[in-house]
Amino acid sequence: MKQNLRRNLRFMLKTRGAIVPFVFVIFAVSLFPPPQSIGADSSATTKNQLVVHADQGAQTINRNIYGHFAEHLGWCIYGGIWVGEDSPIPNTRGIRKDIVEALKRIEIPVLRWPGGCFADEYHWMDGIGPKEKRPPMVNTHWGMVTENNHFGTHEFLDLCEQLECESYISGNVGSGSVLEMQQWVEYITFAGNSPMANLRRQNGREEPWKIKYWGVGNENWGCGGNMTPEFYADLYLRFQTYVRNFSGNRIYKIACGSYGERYDWTEVLMKKAGRHMNGLSLHYYCGSGKNSRSATKFEEEDWFEQIKRALMMEDILTAHSAIMDKFDPDKKVGMMVDEWGAWHAVEPGTNRGFLYQQNSLRDALVAGLTLNILNQHCDRVQMANIAQTINVLQAMVLTDKERMILTPTYHVFDLYKVHQDATLLPTDLQCADYAFGGDKIPALNVSASKKSGKIHVTLCNFDPNHAAELNCALSGVTAKSVSGQILTADQITSHNTIEKPDVVKPVSFHAASIKDGNVQVTLPAKSVVLLTVE
Ligand code: AHR
């Protein structure tokens, strides 16, 4: 974690700033009605120009860009997802019903498990069979707590079936063996007569599961074994050889990739092993504020800093993609951004190793802009998994025993689900800057897609003090109607709590209209907006 923070600091110093060119034209008079409600200051608006090339679009936004990640860490699995069959909390075979419902609502496409750093110290055979016979283990990486191993392979795959999503398992390279990984795949997927398939049957599952995504290690440059890229590339080649396709199951093999701006790792992996992988991972956490790492007690300086660091995802993806293009010009190898998000200080009084953090409107903006950037890179990015699903880092849901709240980040995933499997529409955005403390970033950020005859445009306005007027032209299409939803709040620090769960939640948006076939919109300060154009 310290390593991550150090890196974030380095990135911050190196940032190349704006990700889109801008033209700044100030219109003193607002031509449009004020937004529906919620704290929008439209007294000083600026006019900005967006072109959505609605008659173009060649790439599909892989639904897995909206993926999630659940590690054995703090209260993510135990308490967050798994409560056990005997719990008074409503559950299906030990898995919380409210969590399954909430995640299905945002159409979770894929779930990565069991880690993270935990993956490289997890021995899957300890997590199968009768629960009372499973040996406990110490989670040395996260809080030194003892786990009873009641949530294992069967429970994870049951969870994915309940969620109706793809499963993505990260295998242990750091402290595991080739045999252990080979047997895990056989245990899950082999339909015939074999020691592993029979062990699965003995444990109550007759039919094999299908599993597509398989990670060969996690952060093997760090917590997964402190390896050099050359050493890991050789290990990857060896391990992946034995990740077999049994009984018609076809595995998409994912090699452990880099972190942030570490480009030599990508170069070496692509050079030595690129032909033996389907995907290469990438992690990037955008840290927290400049002066305060608190998730909810921060100033505008911290807001600005956080957004700026999150925007660096654009440069990072561009640079890693360029390296991958050298070795794989046809883009056969997917970039899997299988960990991303904000990383704040833990909530006061909680275990530092549990990474339990609150989630504010600032996190919603981080999610909105990051998903926009990932959409824009969907030619190379085939999956992304925000860290993490429940109660850890930039979570979707925070639980307190039987109660739960949906975070602002959850609501962004809800708004943005329209992009899943849609056709990305190229966009040109010219916008004003949001300047703070002698520094500046573009005030707006966008992505657009087309699905089932509808165009969806998701926009972020980072400026916490000024609304932005935007003229949106749709080339090749005459817009007939526009509707929208908005996520904003009174304060940059606004967040949901068990006592007040609906402080930050989407409401319908009425400050968009059609004029001469174009969409005219006033984006309130500090907001995420979804527009649907027909
Ligand atoms: O998501 C928390 C941790 O961050 C993961 O375990 C690790 O892969 C990364 O460093």
Coordinates of C-alpha atoms and ligand atoms in Angstrom, one line a residue:
M1 CA 0.0 0.0 0.0
K2 CA 2.8 2.4 0.9
Q3 CA 4.4 1.5 -2.4
N4 CA 1.1 2.5 -4.1
L5 CA 1.0 5.8 -2.4
R6 CA 4.6 6.6 -3.3
R7 CA 3.9 5.8 -6.9
N8 CA 0.8 7.9 -6.9
L9 CA 2.9 10.8 -5.7
R10 CA 5.4 10.2 -8.4
F11 CA 2.6 10.1 -11.0
M12 CA 1.1 13.3 -9.7
L13 CA 4.4 15.2 -10.2
K14 CA 4.8 13.8 -13.7
T15 CA 1.2 14.4 -14.9
R16 CA 0.8 15.6 -18.4
G17 CA -2.4 17.5 -17.6
A18 CA -5.3 18.0 -20.0
I19 CA -6.6 15.0 -21.9
V20 CA -8.6 16.9 -24.5
P21 CA -7.9 20.1 -26.3
F22 CA -10.2 23.0 -25.2
V23 CA -11.7 26.1 -26.6
F24 CA -13.0 28.6 -24.0
V25 CA -15.9 30.8 -24.8
I26 CA -17.8 32.6 -22.0
F27 CA -21.5 33.3 -22.3
A28 CA -22.6 35.6 -19.6
V29 CA -26.3 34.9 -20.2
S30 CA -27.8 31.5 -19.5
L31 CA -30.1 30.5 -22.4
F32 CA -31.5 27.5 -20.6
P33 CA -33.6 26.8 -17.6
P34 CA -31.7 26.1 -14.4
P35 CA -31.2 22.4 -13.6
Q36 CA -33.9 20.6 -11.7
S37 CA -32.5 21.2 -8.2
I38 CA -29.5 20.2 -6.1
G39 CA -27.0 22.9 -5.5
A40 CA -26.2 23.9 -9.0
D41 CA -24.7 27.4 -9.3
S42 CA -25.4 28.5 -12.8
S43 CA -24.6 32.1 -12.2
A44 CA -21.3 31.8 -14.0
T45 CA -21.7 29.3 -16.8
T46 CA -19.3 28.7 -19.7
K47 CA -20.2 27.4 -23.1
N48 CA -18.6 24.2 -24.3
Q49 CA -18.9 22.2 -27.5
L50 CA -19.3 18.5 -28.0
V51 CA -19.7 16.5 -31.2
V52 CA -20.9 13.0 -30.9
H53 CA -20.2 11.1 -34.2
A54 CA -23.4 9.2 -34.1
D55 CA -22.9 8.0 -37.7
Q56 CA -19.6 6.3 -36.8
G57 CA -18.6 3.8 -34.2
A58 CA -16.8 0.6 -34.8
Q59 CA -15.9 -0.7 -31.4
T60 CA -18.1 -2.5 -28.9
I61 CA -17.7 -1.5 -25.2
N62 CA -17.1 -4.9 -23.6
R63 CA -19.6 -5.2 -20.8
N64 CA -16.8 -6.5 -18.6
I65 CA -15.4 -3.0 -18.3
Y66 CA -18.2 -2.7 -15.7
G67 CA -16.7 -5.6 -13.7
H68 CA -16.1 -6.0 -10.0
F69 CA -13.5 -7.4 -7.6
A70 CA -14.1 -9.1 -4.3
E71 CA -11.1 -10.1 -2.2
H72 CA -10.7 -11.8 1.1
L73 CA -10.1 -8.5 2.7
G74 CA -11.7 -6.9 5.7
W75 CA -15.5 -7.2 5.5
C76 CA -15.7 -7.7 1.7
I77 CA -16.4 -11.5 1.7
Y78 CA -17.0 -12.2 5.4
G79 CA -19.9 -10.1 6.6
G80 CA -20.3 -8.3 3.3
I81 CA -21.1 -11.1 0.9
W82 CA -21.0 -14.2 3.0
V83 CA -22.9 -14.5 6.3
G84 CA -23.4 -18.3 6.4
E85 CA -26.6 -20.4 6.1
D86 CA -27.5 -20.0 9.8
S87 CA -27.4 -16.2 9.8
P88 CA -30.5 -14.1 10.7
I89 CA -29.5 -11.9 7.7
P90 CA -31.6 -13.1 4.7
N91 CA -29.4 -15.3 2.6
T92 CA -29.3 -18.0 -0.1
R93 CA -27.0 -20.8 0.9
G94 CA -25.0 -18.3 3.1
I95 CA -24.8 -15.5 0.5
R96 CA -26.6 -12.2 1.4
K97 CA -29.8 -11.7 -0.6
D98 CA -29.6 -7.9 -0.4
I99 CA -26.2 -7.8 -1.9
V100 CA -27.1 -10.1 -4.8
E101 CA -30.1 -8.0 -5.6
A102 CA -28.1 -4.8 -5.5
L103 CA -25.4 -6.1 -7.8
K104 CA -27.9 -7.6 -10.2
R105 CA -29.5 -4.2 -10.5
I106 CA -26.3 -2.7 -11.9
E107 CA -25.9 -5.8 -14.1
I108 CA -22.6 -6.9 -12.8
P109 CA -21.0 -8.7 -15.7
V110 CA -18.0 -10.4 -14.1
L111 CA -16.6 -10.8 -10.6
R112 CA -12.9 -11.3 -9.8
W113 CA -11.9 -13.4 -6.7
P114 CA -10.1 -14.3 -4.3
G115 CA -7.6 -11.5 -4.6
G116 CA -5.6 -9.3 -4.9
C117 CA -2.6 -10.0 -2.7
F118 CA -4.7 -12.7 -1.0
A119 CA -4.7 -14.7 -4.2
D120 CA -1.0 -15.5 -3.9
E121 CA -1.3 -16.9 -0.5
Y122 CA -4.6 -18.8 -1.0
H123 CA -4.6 -22.6 -1.2
W124 CA -7.9 -23.5 -2.7
M125 CA -8.1 -27.1 -1.3
D126 CA -8.4 -25.5 2.2
G127 CA -11.7 -24.0 1.0
I128 CA -13.6 -27.1 -0.2
G129 CA -15.4 -30.0 1.6
P130 CA -17.5 -30.0 4.8
K131 CA -17.2 -26.5 6.4
E132 CA -16.4 -27.9 9.8
K133 CA -13.4 -29.7 8.4
R134 CA -11.9 -26.8 6.5
P135 CA -8.7 -25.6 8.2
P136 CA -8.6 -22.0 9.2
M137 CA -6.1 -19.7 7.7
V138 CA -4.4 -16.4 8.8
N139 CA -4.9 -13.6 6.3
T140 CA -1.4 -12.3 6.8
H141 CA -1.8 -9.6 4.2
W142 CA -5.0 -8.0 5.4
G143 CA -5.2 -7.5 9.1
M144 CA -3.7 -10.8 10.3
V145 CA -7.2 -12.1 11.0
T146 CA -8.0 -15.8 11.1
E147 CA -10.6 -16.9 8.5
N148 CA -12.5 -20.1 8.7
N149 CA -12.4 -20.8 4.9
H150 CA -16.2 -21.2 4.8
F151 CA -16.2 -19.2 1.6
G152 CA -14.3 -21.2 -1.0
T153 CA -14.6 -22.3 -4.6
H154 CA -18.2 -23.7 -4.4
E155 CA -19.4 -20.6 -2.6
F156 CA -17.8 -18.2 -5.1
L157 CA -19.1 -20.1 -8.1
D158 CA -22.6 -20.2 -6.4
L159 CA -22.4 -16.5 -5.9
C160 CA -21.6 -15.9 -9.6
E161 CA -24.5 -18.1 -10.6
Q162 CA -26.8 -16.2 -8.3
L163 CA -25.5 -12.9 -9.8
E164 CA -25.7 -14.4 -13.3
C165 CA -22.2 -13.1 -14.1
E166 CA -19.0 -14.5 -15.4
S167 CA -16.5 -15.7 -12.8
Y168 CA -12.8 -14.6 -12.9
I169 CA -10.4 -16.6 -10.6
S170 CA -6.9 -15.4 -9.8
G171 CA -4.7 -18.4 -9.3
N172 CA -1.7 -18.5 -6.9
V173 CA 1.7 -18.1 -8.4
G174 CA 3.6 -16.5 -5.6
S175 CA 3.2 -19.3 -3.0
G176 CA 1.4 -21.9 -5.0
S177 CA 2.5 -24.7 -7.3
V178 CA 1.8 -25.5 -11.0
L179 CA 0.1 -28.7 -9.8
E180 CA -2.1 -26.8 -7.4
M181 CA -3.3 -24.5 -10.2
Q182 CA -3.7 -27.3 -12.7
Q183 CA -5.8 -29.3 -10.3
W184 CA -8.0 -26.3 -9.4
V185 CA -8.9 -25.9 -13.1
E186 CA -9.6 -29.6 -13.4
Y187 CA -11.7 -29.6 -10.2
I188 CA -13.9 -26.9 -11.5
T189 CA -14.2 -27.8 -15.2
F190 CA -13.6 -31.4 -15.9
A191 CA -16.8 -33.4 -16.8
G192 CA -15.1 -36.9 -16.9
N193 CA -13.7 -39.3 -14.5
S194 CA -10.7 -37.9 -12.7
P195 CA -9.4 -37.5 -9.1
M196 CA -10.3 -33.8 -9.1
A197 CA -13.7 -34.2 -10.8
N198 CA -14.6 -36.9 -8.4
L199 CA -13.5 -34.9 -5.5
R200 CA -15.9 -32.1 -6.7
R201 CA -18.7 -34.6 -6.9
Q202 CA -17.9 -35.9 -3.4
N203 CA -18.3 -32.2 -2.3
G204 CA -21.8 -32.0 -3.8
R205 CA -21.3 -30.7 -7.3
E206 CA -22.0 -33.3 -10.0
E207 CA -21.7 -31.1 -13.2
P208 CA -18.6 -29.0 -13.8
W209 CA -18.8 -25.3 -13.9
K210 CA -17.9 -23.2 -16.9
I211 CA -15.2 -20.7 -16.1
K212 CA -13.8 -18.3 -18.6
Y213 CA -11.4 -15.9 -17.0
W214 CA -8.3 -17.2 -15.2
G215 CA -5.6 -15.0 -13.8
V216 CA -2.1 -16.4 -13.4
G217 CA -0.9 -14.6 -10.3
N218 CA -1.6 -11.0 -9.0
E219 CA 0.9 -8.2 -8.6
N220 CA 3.8 -10.6 -8.9
W221 CA 6.1 -7.5 -9.0
G222 CA 5.0 -6.8 -5.4
C223 CA 2.9 -8.8 -3.0
G224 CA 2.7 -11.7 -5.4
G225 CA 6.4 -12.6 -5.0
N226 CA 8.5 -9.5 -5.7
M227 CA 9.6 -10.8 -9.0
T228 CA 11.3 -9.2 -11.9
P229 CA 9.3 -9.0 -15.2
E230 CA 11.7 -11.5 -16.8
F231 CA 11.4 -14.0 -14.0
Y232 CA 7.6 -13.7 -13.9
A233 CA 7.3 -14.0 -17.7
D234 CA 9.1 -17.3 -17.5
L235 CA 6.9 -18.5 -14.6
Y236 CA 3.8 -17.3 -16.4
L237 CA 4.8 -19.4 -19.5
R238 CA 5.2 -22.5 -17.3
F239 CA 2.0 -22.1 -15.2
Q240 CA -0.2 -21.2 -18.1
T241 CA 0.8 -24.4 -20.0
Y242 CA -1.1 -26.4 -17.4
V243 CA -4.2 -24.2 -17.3
R244 CA -6.1 -26.7 -19.5
N245 CA -9.3 -26.5 -21.5
F246 CA -11.4 -29.4 -20.1
S247 CA -14.7 -30.7 -21.4
G248 CA -15.4 -27.9 -23.8
N249 CA -14.6 -25.1 -21.4
R250 CA -12.3 -22.4 -22.9
I251 CA -10.2 -20.4 -20.6
Y252 CA -9.1 -16.8 -21.3
K253 CA -5.7 -16.7 -19.7
I254 CA -4.7 -13.4 -18.0
A255 CA -1.1 -12.7 -17.2
C256 CA -0.2 -10.4 -14.3
G257 CA 0.4 -7.0 -15.7
S258 CA 1.9 -3.7 -14.5
Y259 CA 0.9 -0.9 -12.1
G260 CA 0.4 2.6 -13.3
E261 CA 3.4 4.0 -15.2
R262 CA 5.6 0.9 -14.9
Y263 CA 6.0 0.3 -18.6
D264 CA 9.0 -2.1 -18.6
W265 CA 6.8 -4.8 -17.2
T266 CA 4.3 -4.6 -20.1
E267 CA 7.2 -4.5 -22.6
V268 CA 8.9 -7.6 -21.2
L269 CA 5.6 -9.6 -20.8
M270 CA 4.4 -8.8 -24.3
K271 CA 7.8 -9.6 -25.7
K272 CA 8.4 -12.9 -23.9
A273 CA 4.9 -14.2 -23.4
G274 CA 2.4 -12.1 -25.5
R275 CA 1.6 -15.1 -27.8
H276 CA 0.6 -17.2 -24.8
M277 CA -1.9 -15.0 -23.2
N278 CA -5.4 -13.7 -23.9
G279 CA -5.2 -10.8 -21.5
L280 CA -2.7 -8.7 -19.6
S281 CA -3.8 -7.0 -16.5
L282 CA -3.1 -3.4 -15.3
H283 CA -3.7 -1.9 -11.9
Y284 CA -4.1 1.8 -11.2
Y285 CA -5.3 3.4 -7.9
C286 CA -5.7 7.1 -8.0
G287 CA -4.9 7.6 -4.3
S288 CA -6.7 10.2 -2.3
G289 CA -6.6 14.0 -1.6
K290 CA -3.5 16.2 -1.4
N291 CA -3.7 17.2 2.3
S292 CA -6.4 15.0 3.7
R293 CA -6.7 11.3 2.9
S294 CA -10.1 11.2 4.7
A295 CA -12.9 9.9 2.4
T296 CA -15.3 12.6 3.7
K297 CA -13.3 15.4 5.4
F298 CA -11.5 17.2 2.7
E299 CA -11.3 20.6 0.9
E300 CA -11.5 21.7 -2.7
E301 CA -7.7 21.2 -3.1
D302 CA -8.1 17.5 -2.3
W303 CA -11.1 17.2 -4.7
F304 CA -9.0 18.8 -7.5
E305 CA -6.0 16.6 -6.7
Q306 CA -8.1 13.5 -6.7
I307 CA -9.8 14.2 -10.0
K308 CA -6.5 15.1 -11.6
R309 CA -4.9 11.8 -10.5
A310 CA -7.9 9.9 -11.7
L311 CA -7.6 11.5 -15.1
M312 CA -4.1 10.1 -15.4
M313 CA -5.8 6.8 -16.3
E314 CA -6.0 8.3 -19.9
D315 CA -2.2 8.7 -20.3
I316 CA -1.5 5.4 -18.6
L317 CA -3.8 3.4 -20.8
T318 CA -2.5 5.2 -23.9
A319 CA 1.1 4.4 -23.1
H320 CA 0.5 0.7 -22.2
S321 CA -1.7 0.3 -25.3
A322 CA 1.1 1.7 -27.5
I323 CA 3.5 -0.9 -26.1
M324 CA 1.0 -3.7 -26.6
D325 CA 0.4 -2.4 -30.2
K326 CA 4.1 -3.0 -31.0
F327 CA 3.8 -6.7 -30.2
D328 CA 0.1 -7.2 -31.0
P329 CA -1.0 -4.8 -33.7
D330 CA -4.3 -6.7 -34.2
K331 CA -5.2 -6.2 -30.5
K332 CA -5.8 -9.8 -29.8
V333 CA -4.5 -9.5 -26.2
G334 CA -7.0 -7.7 -24.0
M335 CA -5.9 -5.1 -21.5
M336 CA -7.6 -6.1 -18.2
V337 CA -7.7 -3.2 -15.8
D338 CA -8.6 -5.6 -13.0
E339 CA -8.0 -3.2 -10.1
W340 CA -8.7 0.5 -10.1
G341 CA -10.3 3.2 -7.9
A342 CA -9.7 5.7 -5.1
W343 CA -7.8 4.8 -2.0
H344 CA -8.6 6.9 1.1
A345 CA -7.8 6.6 4.8
V346 CA -9.8 4.0 6.6
E347 CA -12.8 5.2 8.6
P348 CA -11.7 6.2 12.1
G349 CA -11.7 3.3 14.6
T350 CA -11.6 0.5 11.9
N351 CA -8.8 -1.9 11.3
R352 CA -6.2 -0.3 9.1
G353 CA -5.7 -3.6 7.3
F354 CA -9.4 -3.8 6.4
L355 CA -9.4 -0.8 4.0
Y356 CA -12.9 0.2 4.9
Q357 CA -13.5 3.7 3.5
Q358 CA -16.5 5.9 3.0
N359 CA -17.6 7.0 -0.4
S360 CA -18.6 10.6 -1.4
L361 CA -19.6 12.6 -4.4
R362 CA -15.9 12.9 -5.2
D363 CA -15.8 9.1 -5.6
A364 CA -18.7 9.3 -7.9
L365 CA -16.8 11.7 -10.2
V366 CA -13.8 9.4 -10.1
A367 CA -15.9 6.5 -11.1
G368 CA -17.7 8.5 -13.8
L369 CA -14.5 9.8 -15.4
T370 CA -12.7 6.5 -15.2
L371 CA -15.5 4.6 -16.9
N372 CA -15.6 7.3 -19.6
I373 CA -11.9 6.8 -20.2
L374 CA -12.2 3.0 -20.2
N375 CA -15.1 3.2 -22.7
Q376 CA -12.9 5.4 -24.9
H377 CA -10.2 2.7 -24.9
C378 CA -12.5 -0.2 -25.6
D379 CA -10.5 -1.2 -28.6
R380 CA -7.9 -2.6 -26.2
V381 CA -9.5 -2.7 -22.8
Q382 CA -11.6 -5.8 -22.5
M383 CA -12.3 -5.8 -18.8
A384 CA -12.0 -3.6 -15.7
N385 CA -12.7 -4.4 -12.1
I386 CA -13.2 -1.6 -9.6
A387 CA -11.7 -2.3 -6.2
Q388 CA -13.7 -3.5 -4.4
T389 CA -17.3 -4.7 -4.4
I390 CA -18.4 -4.5 -0.7
N391 CA -16.9 -2.6 2.3
V392 CA -13.4 -2.3 0.9
L393 CA -11.8 0.7 -0.9
Q394 CA -14.2 2.3 -3.5
A395 CA -17.1 0.0 -2.7
M396 CA -20.5 -0.3 -4.3
V397 CA -22.1 -1.1 -1.0
L398 CA -21.3 -0.5 2.6
T399 CA -22.9 -2.9 5.2
D400 CA -23.6 -2.6 8.9
K401 CA -24.8 -6.0 10.1
E402 CA -28.1 -6.5 8.4
R403 CA -28.3 -3.0 7.0
M404 CA -26.6 -1.6 3.9
I405 CA -26.2 1.5 1.9
L406 CA -25.6 2.1 -1.8
T407 CA -22.6 4.4 -2.4
P408 CA -22.4 7.3 -4.9
T409 CA -20.1 5.0 -6.9
Y410 CA -22.8 2.4 -7.0
H411 CA -25.2 5.0 -8.5
V412 CA -22.6 5.8 -11.2
F413 CA -22.4 2.1 -12.2
D414 CA -26.2 2.1 -12.3
L415 CA -26.3 5.1 -14.6
Y416 CA -23.5 3.9 -16.8
K417 CA -24.8 0.3 -17.3
V418 CA -26.4 1.5 -20.6
H419 CA -22.9 1.5 -22.1
Q420 CA -22.5 -2.3 -21.6
D421 CA -22.1 -4.0 -25.0
A422 CA -23.0 -0.8 -26.8
T423 CA -21.1 0.6 -29.7
L424 CA -18.7 3.4 -28.7
L425 CA -19.4 6.6 -30.5
P426 CA -16.3 8.8 -31.1
T427 CA -16.6 12.2 -29.5
D428 CA -14.9 15.6 -29.8
L429 CA -15.1 17.7 -26.7
Q430 CA -13.9 21.3 -26.5
C431 CA -14.4 22.6 -23.0
A432 CA -13.3 25.1 -20.5
D433 CA -10.7 24.4 -17.8
Y434 CA -11.4 23.9 -14.1
A435 CA -8.5 25.8 -12.6
F436 CA -7.5 25.6 -9.0
G437 CA -4.4 26.8 -7.1
G438 CA -2.4 27.7 -10.2
D439 CA -3.2 24.3 -11.9
K440 CA -5.9 23.3 -14.3
I441 CA -7.7 20.3 -15.7
P442 CA -10.4 20.1 -18.4
A443 CA -13.7 20.8 -16.6
L444 CA -15.7 18.2 -18.5
N445 CA -15.3 14.6 -19.5
V446 CA -17.5 12.4 -21.7
S447 CA -18.1 9.1 -23.4
A448 CA -21.0 8.2 -25.7
S449 CA -22.4 5.0 -27.1
K450 CA -25.3 3.6 -29.2
K451 CA -27.5 0.7 -28.4
S452 CA -31.0 -0.3 -29.5
G453 CA -31.6 2.9 -31.4
K454 CA -30.7 5.1 -28.4
I455 CA -27.6 7.3 -27.9
H456 CA -26.3 7.5 -24.4
V457 CA -23.9 10.3 -23.4
T458 CA -22.3 10.3 -19.9
L459 CA -20.8 13.5 -18.8
C460 CA -18.9 14.7 -15.7
N461 CA -18.5 18.3 -14.6
F462 CA -15.6 18.5 -12.2
D463 CA -15.9 22.1 -11.4
P464 CA -17.5 22.3 -8.0
N465 CA -18.4 26.0 -8.3
H466 CA -19.7 26.5 -11.8
A467 CA -22.3 25.0 -14.1
A468 CA -21.3 24.4 -17.7
E469 CA -23.4 25.0 -20.7
L470 CA -22.8 22.4 -23.4
N471 CA -23.9 22.4 -27.0
C472 CA -23.9 18.8 -28.2
A473 CA -24.1 18.1 -32.0
L474 CA -24.9 14.6 -33.1
S475 CA -23.4 14.1 -36.6
G476 CA -25.6 12.0 -38.9
V477 CA -28.6 12.1 -36.6
T478 CA -31.3 14.6 -35.9
A479 CA -32.1 14.4 -32.2
K480 CA -35.9 14.3 -31.5
S481 CA -35.9 13.9 -27.8
V482 CA -33.6 13.9 -24.8
S483 CA -34.0 12.8 -21.3
G484 CA -31.6 12.4 -18.5
Q485 CA -30.6 11.5 -15.0
I486 CA -28.1 13.4 -12.7
L487 CA -26.0 12.5 -9.7
T488 CA -24.9 15.5 -7.6
A489 CA -25.3 16.8 -4.1
D490 CA -24.9 20.0 -2.0
Q491 CA -21.3 19.4 -0.9
I492 CA -18.3 17.9 -2.5
T493 CA -18.0 15.8 0.6
S494 CA -21.7 14.6 0.6
H495 CA -22.1 10.9 1.2
N496 CA -24.6 8.3 2.2
T497 CA -24.8 6.8 5.7
I498 CA -27.0 4.2 7.3
E499 CA -28.9 7.0 9.0
K500 CA -29.2 9.0 5.8
P501 CA -28.9 6.6 2.9
D502 CA -30.2 8.9 0.1
V503 CA -28.1 12.0 0.4
V504 CA -26.4 11.2 -2.9
K505 CA -28.6 9.4 -5.4
P506 CA -29.7 10.0 -9.0
V507 CA -32.7 12.0 -9.9
S508 CA -34.2 12.8 -13.2
F509 CA -32.6 15.7 -15.1
H510 CA -34.5 18.4 -16.9
A511 CA -31.8 20.8 -18.0
A512 CA -31.4 19.3 -21.5
S513 CA -33.4 20.2 -24.5
I514 CA -33.3 19.9 -28.3
K515 CA -32.6 23.0 -30.4
D516 CA -32.1 22.8 -34.2
G517 CA -31.4 19.1 -33.9
N518 CA -28.7 19.6 -31.3
V519 CA -28.8 18.9 -27.6
Q520 CA -28.4 21.9 -25.3
V521 CA -27.6 21.1 -21.8
T522 CA -26.6 22.9 -18.6
L523 CA -24.4 20.6 -16.5
P524 CA -24.6 21.6 -12.8
A525 CA -21.4 22.0 -10.9
K526 CA -19.9 18.8 -9.5
S527 CA -22.2 16.4 -11.3
V528 CA -22.4 13.2 -13.3
V529 CA -25.1 13.2 -16.0
L530 CA -26.5 10.6 -18.2
L531 CA -28.3 11.8 -21.4
T532 CA -30.5 9.5 -23.5
V533 CA -31.1 10.8 -27.0
E534 CA -33.6 9.4 -29.5
Ligands
AHR1 O1 -7.3 -4.0 -3.6 C1 -6.4 -4.0 -2.6 C2 -5.0 -4.5 -3.0 O2 -4.4 -3.6 -3.9 C3 -5.0 -5.8 -3.7 O3 -5.0 -6.9 -2.9 C4 -3.7 -5.7 -4.4 O4 -3.7 -6.4 -5.6 C5 -3.5 -4.2 -4.7 O5 -2.2 -3.8 -4.3

